[in-house]
Amino acid sequence: MTSLPRGRAANGFSGRRRRAVAALGAVSAGLLVLSACDKPTPVATITVGDNSVSSETDCYNDGEEVKAADLAKCLKSKDIESIKVDPDETVRFGVDPAIADEGWTILMNGQPLTDSSKKTYRTIPGSVFFNAQYGASGDSTLVSIKEGEKTVTGLWSFKLKKDA
């Protein structure tokens, strides 16, 4: 039996020890959970009217150059998001600030359509994506967002389908 007054043992040194061990356990568990998570890639979004599609990408190397072979695979991917575009509508491109900080360019069928920008938002008339003058052919166009001004550090692709 202890000689401490009633309730004192629970609030004394052993109570503090239990709380410290519990806090240390919670912090350790939280770090373990966080270390198991992959950092998500930045997202690019295209909006036409009331419709939007967003995409993360496998062609992202967290600020480092993506190899040309990996870029070719991404452009041939079957999992490319698509959106219908009325040529009379405006197509809005939005990127995460992480993409904008590196500079980004809109590509149409692999060719630069715009100059590099560090803004998070750009607009282009829908008719551009189906105009042969800009390299379009048929009723669909592959549009990509290329991150990086000198080297490619990320690539997000979308298929725009003519809706008119």
Coordinates of C-alpha atoms in Angstrom, one line a residue:
M1 CA 0.0 0.0 0.0
T2 CA 1.2 3.5 -0.7
S3 CA 1.4 6.3 1.8
L4 CA 0.3 9.0 -0.6
P5 CA -3.1 10.6 -0.1
R6 CA -5.9 9.3 -2.2
G7 CA -5.8 10.3 -6.0
R8 CA -2.2 11.7 -5.7
A9 CA -0.5 8.6 -7.3
A10 CA -2.6 9.0 -10.5
N11 CA -1.7 12.7 -10.8
G12 CA 2.0 12.3 -9.8
F13 CA 5.0 11.1 -11.7
S14 CA 3.4 7.9 -13.1
G15 CA 0.5 9.9 -14.6
R16 CA 3.0 12.2 -16.4
R17 CA 4.9 9.3 -17.6
R18 CA 1.8 7.7 -19.1
R19 CA 0.8 10.9 -20.9
A20 CA 4.4 11.3 -22.3
V21 CA 4.4 7.7 -23.5
A22 CA 1.0 8.2 -25.1
A23 CA 2.0 11.4 -26.8
L24 CA 5.2 9.9 -28.0
G25 CA 3.2 6.9 -29.4
A26 CA 0.7 9.2 -31.2
V27 CA 3.6 11.3 -32.8
S28 CA 5.3 8.1 -33.9
A29 CA 2.1 6.7 -35.4
G30 CA 1.5 10.0 -37.2
L31 CA 5.0 10.0 -38.7
L32 CA 4.7 6.4 -39.7
V33 CA 1.4 7.2 -41.5
L34 CA 2.8 10.2 -43.3
S35 CA 6.0 8.4 -44.4
A36 CA 3.8 5.8 -46.1
C37 CA 2.0 8.4 -48.2
D38 CA 3.2 9.5 -51.6
K39 CA 3.3 13.2 -52.2
P40 CA 0.5 14.0 -54.7
T41 CA 1.5 15.5 -58.0
P42 CA 0.3 19.0 -58.9
V43 CA -3.0 19.1 -60.8
A44 CA -3.9 20.7 -64.1
T45 CA -7.5 21.5 -65.0
I46 CA -9.4 22.4 -68.2
T47 CA -12.8 24.0 -68.0
V48 CA -15.2 24.6 -70.9
G49 CA -18.5 26.2 -69.9
D50 CA -19.8 24.3 -66.8
N51 CA -17.6 21.2 -67.5
S52 CA -14.2 20.6 -66.1
V53 CA -11.6 17.8 -66.1
S54 CA -8.6 17.6 -63.9
S55 CA -5.6 15.4 -64.0
E56 CA -2.6 14.4 -62.0
T57 CA 0.2 12.9 -64.1
D58 CA 2.7 10.0 -64.1
C59 CA 5.0 12.3 -66.1
Y60 CA 6.2 14.3 -63.1
N61 CA 9.6 14.2 -61.4
D62 CA 9.2 16.8 -58.6
G63 CA 11.1 19.5 -60.3
E64 CA 13.7 17.3 -62.0
E65 CA 13.8 16.7 -65.8
V66 CA 11.5 13.9 -67.1
K67 CA 13.2 11.5 -69.5
A68 CA 12.2 11.7 -73.1
A69 CA 11.2 8.0 -73.2
D70 CA 8.9 8.6 -70.2
L71 CA 7.3 11.6 -72.0
A72 CA 6.6 9.5 -75.1
K73 CA 4.8 6.8 -73.0
C74 CA 2.7 9.5 -71.3
L75 CA 1.6 10.9 -74.6
K76 CA 0.5 7.5 -75.8
S77 CA -1.4 6.7 -72.5
K78 CA -5.0 5.4 -72.9
D79 CA -6.0 7.1 -69.6
I80 CA -6.0 10.7 -71.0
E81 CA -8.9 12.7 -69.7
S82 CA -11.2 14.1 -72.3
I83 CA -13.7 17.0 -72.5
K84 CA -16.1 18.2 -75.2
V85 CA -15.4 21.6 -76.6
D86 CA -17.8 23.8 -78.6
P87 CA -15.6 25.9 -80.9
D88 CA -17.6 29.0 -79.9
E89 CA -16.7 28.4 -76.2
T90 CA -13.6 29.6 -74.3
V91 CA -11.3 26.9 -73.0
R92 CA -9.8 27.8 -69.6
F93 CA -6.6 26.2 -68.3
G94 CA -5.7 26.2 -64.7
V95 CA -2.6 24.8 -62.9
D96 CA -1.4 24.4 -59.4
P97 CA 0.9 27.2 -58.2
A98 CA 3.7 24.5 -58.1
I99 CA 3.4 24.2 -61.9
A100 CA 3.1 27.9 -62.5
D101 CA 6.3 28.6 -60.4
E102 CA 8.3 26.5 -62.9
G103 CA 6.7 28.1 -66.0
W104 CA 4.3 26.2 -68.2
T105 CA 3.4 26.0 -71.9
I106 CA 0.2 24.7 -73.6
L107 CA 1.1 22.2 -76.4
M108 CA -1.3 21.2 -79.1
N109 CA -0.5 17.9 -80.7
G110 CA 3.0 18.2 -79.2
Q111 CA 3.8 21.7 -80.6
P112 CA 3.8 24.9 -78.5
L113 CA 0.6 26.8 -78.8
T114 CA 1.5 29.5 -76.2
D115 CA 4.6 31.0 -74.7
S116 CA 5.7 29.9 -71.3
S117 CA 3.7 31.5 -68.4
K118 CA 4.1 31.7 -64.7
K119 CA 0.4 32.5 -64.2
T120 CA -2.0 29.9 -62.8
Y121 CA -4.7 30.5 -65.3
R122 CA -5.0 31.1 -69.1
T123 CA -7.8 31.2 -71.7
I124 CA -7.9 30.2 -75.4
P125 CA -10.8 30.3 -77.8
G126 CA -12.2 26.8 -78.5
S127 CA -12.0 27.3 -82.2
V128 CA -8.2 27.3 -82.1
F129 CA -8.2 23.6 -81.2
F130 CA -10.0 22.5 -84.4
N131 CA -8.3 24.9 -86.8
A132 CA -5.9 23.4 -89.3
Q133 CA -3.8 26.5 -89.3
Y134 CA -2.7 25.5 -85.7
G135 CA -2.1 21.9 -86.6
A136 CA -5.5 20.5 -85.8
S137 CA -7.0 17.7 -87.9
G138 CA -10.3 15.9 -87.3
D139 CA -12.7 16.3 -84.4
S140 CA -10.3 15.7 -81.6
T141 CA -7.0 17.3 -80.5
L142 CA -4.4 16.3 -77.9
V143 CA -3.6 19.2 -75.6
S144 CA -0.8 19.0 -73.1
I145 CA 0.5 21.3 -70.4
K146 CA 4.3 21.2 -70.2
E147 CA 5.9 22.2 -67.0
G148 CA 9.3 23.8 -67.2
E149 CA 10.8 26.5 -69.4
K150 CA 14.1 24.9 -70.5
T151 CA 13.5 21.2 -69.6
V152 CA 10.3 19.3 -69.2
T153 CA 9.7 18.6 -65.5
G154 CA 6.0 17.5 -65.9
L155 CA 3.4 16.8 -68.6
W156 CA -0.4 16.8 -68.2
S157 CA -2.4 15.7 -71.3
F158 CA -6.1 16.1 -72.2
K159 CA -8.1 15.2 -75.3
L160 CA -10.4 17.9 -76.6
K161 CA -13.4 16.6 -78.6
K162 CA -15.3 18.8 -80.9
D163 CA -18.9 19.4 -79.8
A164 CA -20.9 21.2 -82.4

